[in-house]
PDB file of N, CA and C in Angstrom:
ATOM      1  N   UNK A  15     -13.080   7.595   3.472  1.00  0.00           N
ATOM      2  CA  UNK A  15     -10.871   7.233   3.503  1.00  0.00           C
ATOM      3  C   UNK A  15     -10.859   6.841   4.588  1.00  0.00           C
ATOM      4  N   UNK A  16     -10.054   5.667   4.779  1.00  0.00           N
ATOM      5  CA  UNK A  16      -9.646   5.434   6.135  1.00  0.00           C
ATOM      6  C   UNK A  16      -7.736   5.388   6.296  1.00  0.00           C
ATOM      7  N   UNK A  17      -7.576   6.437   7.067  1.00  0.00           N
ATOM      8  CA  UNK A  17      -5.705   5.702   7.518  1.00  0.00           C
ATOM      9  C   UNK A  17      -5.035   5.434   8.270  1.00  0.00           C
ATOM     10  N   UNK A  18      -4.554   4.712   7.536  1.00  0.00           N
ATOM     11  CA  UNK A  18      -4.060   3.290   8.685  1.00  0.00           C
ATOM     12  C   UNK A  18      -2.717   3.951   9.119  1.00  0.00           C
ATOM     13  N   UNK A  19      -2.065   3.321  10.136  1.00  0.00           N
ATOM     14  CA  UNK A  19      -0.466   4.198  11.327  1.00  0.00           C
ATOM     15  C   UNK A  19      -0.010   3.071  11.756  1.00  0.00           C
ATOM     16  N   UNK A  20       1.187   2.919  11.685  1.00  0.00           N
ATOM     17  CA  UNK A  20       1.605   1.752  13.050  1.00  0.00           C
ATOM     18  C   UNK A  20       2.808   2.093  12.654  1.00  0.00           C
ATOM     19  N   UNK A  21       3.509   0.476  12.852  1.00  0.00           N
ATOM     20  CA  UNK A  21       5.387   0.873  13.597  1.00  0.00           C
ATOM     21  C   UNK A  21       6.056  -1.148  13.268  1.00  0.00           C
ATOM     22  N   UNK A  22       6.727  -1.607  12.563  1.00  0.00           N
ATOM     23  CA  UNK A  22       7.232  -2.494  12.472  1.00  0.00           C
ATOM     24  C   UNK A  22       8.715  -2.011  13.009  1.00  0.00           C
ATOM     25  N   UNK A  23       9.073  -2.745  13.484  1.00  0.00           N
ATOM     26  CA  UNK A  23      10.955  -2.349  13.794  1.00  0.00           C
ATOM     27  C   UNK A  23      11.546  -1.345  13.637  1.00  0.00           C
ATOM     28  N   UNK A  24      12.136  -0.715  12.406  1.00  0.00           N
ATOM     29  CA  UNK A  24      12.937   0.063  12.568  1.00  0.00           C
ATOM     30  C   UNK A  24      11.765   0.972  11.539  1.00  0.00           C
ATOM     31  N   UNK A  25      10.635   0.860  11.033  1.00  0.00           N
ATOM     32  CA  UNK A  25       9.791   1.901  10.280  1.00  0.00           C
ATOM     33  C   UNK A  25       8.369   1.984  10.932  1.00  0.00           C
ATOM     34  N   UNK A  26       8.503   3.568  10.773  1.00  0.00           N
ATOM     35  CA  UNK A  26       6.998   3.961  10.715  1.00  0.00           C
ATOM     36  C   UNK A  26       6.634   3.559   9.442  1.00  0.00           C
ATOM     37  N   UNK A  27       4.863   3.928   9.311  1.00  0.00           N
ATOM     38  CA  UNK A  27       4.603   3.292   7.903  1.00  0.00           C
ATOM     39  C   UNK A  27       3.177   4.154   8.241  1.00  0.00           C
ATOM     40  N   UNK A  28       2.311   4.949   6.975  1.00  0.00           N
ATOM     41  CA  UNK A  28       1.100   4.555   6.859  1.00  0.00           C
ATOM     42  C   UNK A  28       0.512   4.960   5.677  1.00  0.00           C
ATOM     43  N   UNK A  29      -0.758   4.577   5.209  1.00  0.00           N
ATOM     44  CA  UNK A  29      -1.501   4.631   4.318  1.00  0.00           C
ATOM     45  C   UNK A  29      -2.936   4.494   4.543  1.00  0.00           C
ATOM     46  N   UNK A  30      -3.798   4.675   3.409  1.00  0.00           N
ATOM     47  CA  UNK A  30      -4.720   5.051   3.220  1.00  0.00           C
ATOM     48  C   UNK A  30      -5.700   4.575   1.798  1.00  0.00           C
ATOM     49  N   UNK A  31      -6.806   4.107   2.299  1.00  0.00           N
ATOM     50  CA  UNK A  31      -7.606   3.139   1.700  1.00  0.00           C
ATOM     51  C   UNK A  31      -7.672   3.765   0.451  1.00  0.00           C
ATOM     52  N   UNK A  32      -7.115   2.813  -0.468  1.00  0.00           N
ATOM     53  CA  UNK A  32      -7.484   3.342  -1.874  1.00  0.00           C
ATOM     54  C   UNK A  32      -8.547   2.034  -3.040  1.00  0.00           C
ATOM     55  N   UNK A  33      -8.991   2.411  -4.063  1.00  0.00           N
ATOM     56  CA  UNK A  33      -9.297   1.802  -4.896  1.00  0.00           C
ATOM     57  C   UNK A  33      -8.403   1.157  -6.122  1.00  0.00           C
ATOM     58  N   UNK A  34      -8.039   1.916  -7.470  1.00  0.00           N
ATOM     59  CA  UNK A  34      -7.306   1.881  -7.882  1.00  0.00           C
ATOM     60  C   UNK A  34      -6.120   1.793  -7.724  1.00  0.00           C
ATOM     61  N   UNK A  35      -5.417   2.611  -6.681  1.00  0.00           N
ATOM     62  CA  UNK A  35      -3.992   2.949  -6.994  1.00  0.00           C
ATOM     63  C   UNK A  35      -3.867   3.103  -4.776  1.00  0.00           C
ATOM     64  N   UNK A  36      -3.086   2.324  -4.086  1.00  0.00           N
ATOM     65  CA  UNK A  36      -2.588   2.933  -3.171  1.00  0.00           C
ATOM     66  C   UNK A  36      -1.455   2.946  -2.433  1.00  0.00           C
ATOM     67  N   UNK A  37      -0.886   4.418  -1.670  1.00  0.00           N
ATOM     68  CA  UNK A  37       0.071   4.814  -1.664  1.00  0.00           C
ATOM     69  C   UNK A  37       0.412   4.302  -0.249  1.00  0.00           C
ATOM     70  N   UNK A  38       1.789   3.727   0.430  1.00  0.00           N
ATOM     71  CA  UNK A  38       2.305   3.761   1.767  1.00  0.00           C
ATOM     72  C   UNK A  38       3.265   5.327   1.768  1.00  0.00           C
ATOM     73  N   UNK A  39       3.371   5.308   2.687  1.00  0.00           N
ATOM     74  CA  UNK A  39       4.337   6.278   2.949  1.00  0.00           C
ATOM     75  C   UNK A  39       5.172   5.801   4.521  1.00  0.00           C
ATOM     76  N   UNK A  40       6.591   5.583   4.493  1.00  0.00           N
ATOM     77  CA  UNK A  40       7.296   4.941   5.455  1.00  0.00           C
ATOM     78  C   UNK A  40       8.135   6.207   5.500  1.00  0.00           C
ATOM     79  N   UNK A  41       9.278   5.754   7.476  1.00  0.00           N
ATOM     80  CA  UNK A  41      10.339   6.125   7.565  1.00  0.00           C
ATOM     81  C   UNK A  41      10.836   5.022   7.832  1.00  0.00           C
ATOM     82  N   UNK A  42      12.304   4.849   7.308  1.00  0.00           N
ATOM     83  CA  UNK A  42      12.931   4.431   8.232  1.00  0.00           C
ATOM     84  C   UNK A  42      14.360   4.783   9.637  1.00  0.00           C
ATOM     85  N   UNK A  43      13.373   4.485  10.591  1.00  0.00           N
ATOM     86  CA  UNK A  43      14.475   4.988  11.796  1.00  0.00           C
ATOM     87  C   UNK A  43      15.021   4.355  12.285  1.00  0.00           C
ATOM     88  N   UNK A  44      15.844   3.513  11.965  1.00  0.00           N
ATOM     89  CA  UNK A  44      17.356   3.139  11.976  1.00  0.00           C
ATOM     90  C   UNK A  44      18.616   3.670  11.269  1.00  0.00           C
ATOM     91  N   UNK A  45      19.634   3.739  11.547  1.00  0.00           N
ATOM     92  CA  UNK A  45      20.651   4.427  10.918  1.00  0.00           C
ATOM     93  C   UNK A  45      21.097   3.520   9.483  1.00  0.00           C
ATOM     94  N   UNK A  46      20.698   1.988   9.593  1.00  0.00           N
ATOM     95  CA  UNK A  46      21.274   1.475   9.207  1.00  0.00           C
ATOM     96  C   UNK A  46      20.348   1.231   7.496  1.00  0.00           C
ATOM     97  N   UNK A  47      20.606   0.394   7.124  1.00  0.00           N
ATOM     98  CA  UNK A  47      19.552   0.181   6.105  1.00  0.00           C
ATOM     99  C   UNK A  47      19.133  -0.477   6.107  1.00  0.00           C
ATOM    100  N   UNK A  48      17.803  -0.946   6.073  1.00  0.00           N
ATOM    101  CA  UNK A  48      16.770  -2.173   6.435  1.00  0.00           C
ATOM    102  C   UNK A  48      15.535  -2.293   5.213  1.00  0.00           C
ATOM    103  N   UNK A  49      14.494  -2.865   5.460  1.00  0.00           N
ATOM    104  CA  UNK A  49      13.677  -3.676   4.139  1.00  0.00           C
ATOM    105  C   UNK A  49      12.487  -4.132   5.217  1.00  0.00           C
ATOM    106  N   UNK A  50      11.283  -3.375   4.629  1.00  0.00           N
ATOM    107  CA  UNK A  50       9.746  -3.766   4.758  1.00  0.00           C
ATOM    108  C   UNK A  50       8.808  -4.130   3.693  1.00  0.00           C
ATOM    109  N   UNK A  51       8.280  -5.229   4.427  1.00  0.00           N
ATOM    110  CA  UNK A  51       7.667  -6.011   3.074  1.00  0.00           C
ATOM    111  C   UNK A  51       6.096  -5.466   2.779  1.00  0.00           C
ATOM    112  N   UNK A  52       5.413  -5.563   1.833  1.00  0.00           N
ATOM    113  CA  UNK A  52       4.258  -5.556   1.984  1.00  0.00           C
ATOM    114  C   UNK A  52       3.694  -5.502   1.416  1.00  0.00           C
ATOM    115  N   UNK A  53       2.427  -6.185   1.671  1.00  0.00           N
ATOM    116  CA  UNK A  53       1.333  -7.011   0.787  1.00  0.00           C
ATOM    117  C   UNK A  53       0.454  -6.678  -0.241  1.00  0.00           C
ATOM    118  N   UNK A  54       0.174  -6.570  -1.649  1.00  0.00           N
ATOM    119  CA  UNK A  54      -0.820  -5.817  -2.084  1.00  0.00           C
ATOM    120  C   UNK A  54      -1.991  -7.036  -2.056  1.00  0.00           C
ATOM    121  N   UNK A  55      -3.139  -5.866  -2.249  1.00  0.00           N
ATOM    122  CA  UNK A  55      -4.201  -7.633  -2.878  1.00  0.00           C
ATOM    123  C   UNK A  55      -4.521  -6.770  -4.280  1.00  0.00           C
ATOM    124  N   UNK A  56      -3.978  -7.350  -5.735  1.00  0.00           N
ATOM    125  CA  UNK A  56      -4.510  -6.931  -6.641  1.00  0.00           C
ATOM    126  C   UNK A  56      -5.818  -7.478  -7.577  1.00  0.00           C
ATOM    127  N   UNK A  57      -7.044  -7.678  -7.555  1.00  0.00           N
ATOM    128  CA  UNK A  57      -8.029  -8.790  -7.637  1.00  0.00           C
ATOM    129  C   UNK A  57      -8.068  -9.908  -6.808  1.00  0.00           C
ATOM    130  N   UNK A  58      -7.480 -10.521  -7.557  1.00  0.00           N
ATOM    131  CA  UNK A  58      -7.402 -12.070  -6.640  1.00  0.00           C
ATOM    132  C   UNK A  58      -6.047 -12.527  -6.231  1.00  0.00           C
ATOM    133  N   UNK A  59      -5.318 -11.501  -6.286  1.00  0.00           N
ATOM    134  CA  UNK A  59      -3.341 -12.028  -6.154  1.00  0.00           C
ATOM    135  C   UNK A  59      -3.278 -11.151  -5.117  1.00  0.00           C
ATOM    136  N   UNK A  60      -2.339 -11.899  -4.874  1.00  0.00           N
ATOM    137  CA  UNK A  60      -1.309 -11.219  -3.649  1.00  0.00           C
ATOM    138  C   UNK A  60      -0.270 -11.284  -4.282  1.00  0.00           C
ATOM    139  N   UNK A  61       0.449  -9.624  -4.462  1.00  0.00           N
ATOM    140  CA  UNK A  61       2.024  -9.444  -4.285  1.00  0.00           C
ATOM    141  C   UNK A  61       2.581  -8.969  -3.025  1.00  0.00           C
ATOM    142  N   UNK A  62       3.120  -9.487  -3.186  1.00  0.00           N
ATOM    143  CA  UNK A  62       4.779  -8.688  -1.813  1.00  0.00           C
ATOM    144  C   UNK A  62       5.498  -8.073  -2.712  1.00  0.00           C
ATOM    145  N   UNK A  63       5.725  -6.734  -1.745  1.00  0.00           N
ATOM    146  CA  UNK A  63       6.791  -6.047  -2.522  1.00  0.00           C
ATOM    147  C   UNK A  63       8.068  -5.457  -0.733  1.00  0.00           C
ATOM    148  N   UNK A  64       8.824  -5.828  -1.650  1.00  0.00           N
ATOM    149  CA  UNK A  64       9.605  -5.512  -0.596  1.00  0.00           C
ATOM    150  C   UNK A  64      10.878  -3.805  -0.506  1.00  0.00           C
ATOM    151  N   UNK A  65      10.369  -3.036   0.082  1.00  0.00           N
ATOM    152  CA  UNK A  65      10.752  -2.024  -0.064  1.00  0.00           C
ATOM    153  C   UNK A  65      12.579  -1.959   1.063  1.00  0.00           C
ATOM    154  N   UNK A  66      13.580  -1.364   0.192  1.00  0.00           N
ATOM    155  CA  UNK A  66      14.804  -1.080   0.511  1.00  0.00           C
ATOM    156  C   UNK A  66      15.263   0.676   1.284  1.00  0.00           C
ATOM    157  N   UNK A  67      15.395   0.285   2.348  1.00  0.00           N
ATOM    158  CA  UNK A  67      15.111   2.080   2.767  1.00  0.00           C
ATOM    159  C   UNK A  67      16.256   2.549   3.623  1.00  0.00           C
ATOM    160  N   UNK A  68      17.241   3.418   3.566  1.00  0.00           N
ATOM    161  CA  UNK A  68      18.853   3.590   4.151  1.00  0.00           C
ATOM    162  C   UNK A  68      18.828   4.400   5.717  1.00  0.00           C
ATOM    163  N   UNK A  69      18.704   4.596   6.484  1.00  0.00           N
ATOM    164  CA  UNK A  69      19.135   4.794   7.811  1.00  0.00           C
ATOM    165  C   UNK A  69      18.287   6.129   7.727  1.00  0.00           C
ATOM    166  N   UNK A  70      17.320   6.331   8.538  1.00  0.00           N
ATOM    167  CA  UNK A  70      16.809   7.579   8.736  1.00  0.00           C
ATOM    168  C   UNK A  70      15.852   7.958   7.173  1.00  0.00           C
ATOM    169  N   UNK A  71      16.137   7.388   6.653  1.00  0.00           N
ATOM    170  CA  UNK A  71      15.520   7.829   5.035  1.00  0.00           C
ATOM    171  C   UNK A  71      14.023   7.671   5.460  1.00  0.00           C
ATOM    172  N   UNK A  72      13.021   8.891   4.077  1.00  0.00           N
ATOM    173  CA  UNK A  72      11.435   8.545   4.337  1.00  0.00           C
ATOM    174  C   UNK A  72      11.056   8.265   2.435  1.00  0.00           C
ATOM    175  N   UNK A  73      10.015   7.655   2.932  1.00  0.00           N
ATOM    176  CA  UNK A  73       9.540   7.520   1.094  1.00  0.00           C
ATOM    177  C   UNK A  73       8.349   7.135   1.260  1.00  0.00           C
ATOM    178  N   UNK A  74       8.007   7.114  -0.075  1.00  0.00           N
ATOM    179  CA  UNK A  74       6.194   5.853  -0.509  1.00  0.00           C
ATOM    180  C   UNK A  74       6.670   5.187  -1.555  1.00  0.00           C
ATOM    181  N   UNK A  75       5.527   4.401  -2.032  1.00  0.00           N
ATOM    182  CA  UNK A  75       5.795   3.501  -3.064  1.00  0.00           C
ATOM    183  C   UNK A  75       3.895   3.336  -3.463  1.00  0.00           C
ATOM    184  N   UNK A  76       3.437   3.697  -4.669  1.00  0.00           N
ATOM    185  CA  UNK A  76       2.359   4.055  -4.806  1.00  0.00           C
ATOM    186  C   UNK A  76       2.466   2.890  -5.773  1.00  0.00           C
ATOM    187  N   UNK A  77       1.405   1.642  -5.644  1.00  0.00           N
ATOM    188  CA  UNK A  77       0.739   0.890  -6.387  1.00  0.00           C
ATOM    189  C   UNK A  77       0.088   0.420  -6.752  1.00  0.00           C
ATOM    190  N   UNK A  78      -1.407  -0.527  -7.909  1.00  0.00           N
ATOM    191  CA  UNK A  78      -2.191  -0.800  -8.048  1.00  0.00           C
ATOM    192  C   UNK A  78      -2.909  -1.708  -6.798  1.00  0.00           C
ATOM    193  N   UNK A  79      -3.898  -1.310  -6.428  1.00  0.00           N
ATOM    194  CA  UNK A  79      -5.623  -1.798  -5.838  1.00  0.00           C
ATOM    195  C   UNK A  79      -4.938  -1.532  -4.056  1.00  0.00           C
ATOM    196  N   UNK A  80      -5.068  -2.342  -3.198  1.00  0.00           N
ATOM    197  CA  UNK A  80      -5.111  -1.811  -2.086  1.00  0.00           C
ATOM    198  C   UNK A  80      -3.799  -2.506  -1.126  1.00  0.00           C
ATOM    199  N   UNK A  81      -3.847  -2.264   0.079  1.00  0.00           N
ATOM    200  CA  UNK A  81      -2.787  -2.976   1.235  1.00  0.00           C
ATOM    201  C   UNK A  81      -3.211  -4.127   2.161  1.00  0.00           C
ATOM    202  N   UNK A  82      -3.010  -5.097   2.084  1.00  0.00           N
ATOM    203  CA  UNK A  82      -3.415  -6.897   3.011  1.00  0.00           C
ATOM    204  C   UNK A  82      -3.556  -5.529   4.638  1.00  0.00           C
ATOM    205  N   UNK A  83      -3.704  -5.278   5.290  1.00  0.00           N
ATOM    206  CA  UNK A  83      -3.640  -4.406   6.815  1.00  0.00           C
ATOM    207  C   UNK A  83      -2.494  -5.278   7.300  1.00  0.00           C
ATOM    208  N   UNK A  84      -2.553  -6.515   7.571  1.00  0.00           N
ATOM    209  CA  UNK A  84      -1.950  -7.021   8.711  1.00  0.00           C
ATOM    210  C   UNK A  84      -0.953  -7.738   7.741  1.00  0.00           C
ATOM    211  N   UNK A  85      -0.365  -7.887   6.926  1.00  0.00           N
ATOM    212  CA  UNK A  85       0.565  -7.927   6.480  1.00  0.00           C
ATOM    213  C   UNK A  85       1.547  -6.716   5.645  1.00  0.00           C
ATOM    214  N   UNK A  86       1.919  -5.720   7.447  1.00  0.00           N
ATOM    215  CA  UNK A  86       3.352  -5.204   6.796  1.00  0.00           C
ATOM    216  C   UNK A  86       4.259  -5.267   7.786  1.00  0.00           C
ATOM    217  N   UNK A  87       5.323  -5.634   7.233  1.00  0.00           N
ATOM    218  CA  UNK A  87       6.384  -6.326   8.434  1.00  0.00           C
ATOM    219  C   UNK A  87       7.837  -6.081   7.838  1.00  0.00           C
ATOM    220  N   UNK A  88       8.761  -6.542   9.048  1.00  0.00           N
ATOM    221  CA  UNK A  88      10.439  -6.326   8.266  1.00  0.00           C
ATOM    222  C   UNK A  88      10.767  -7.011   8.207  1.00  0.00           C
ATOM    223  N   UNK A  89      11.260  -7.008   6.964  1.00  0.00           N
ATOM    224  CA  UNK A  89      11.941  -8.425   6.479  1.00  0.00           C
ATOM    225  C   UNK A  89      13.418  -8.570   5.709  1.00  0.00           C
TER     226      UNK A  89
END
């Protein structure tokens, strides 16, 4: 299992490769509410999930299948 870490704008994030499910952990380092867009690949379909996090908020999101590596960004 490979762990991926990165940052985008106000967010630091990490996730590990999953098969049945994948969980992304995030931290909004800004003082105001921001959004992070994450694309999940669920079979043949790609699904966009928009995470909203308040200032200095940490959290996680668990979804079926896996994350598309190059598609995590502020939105």
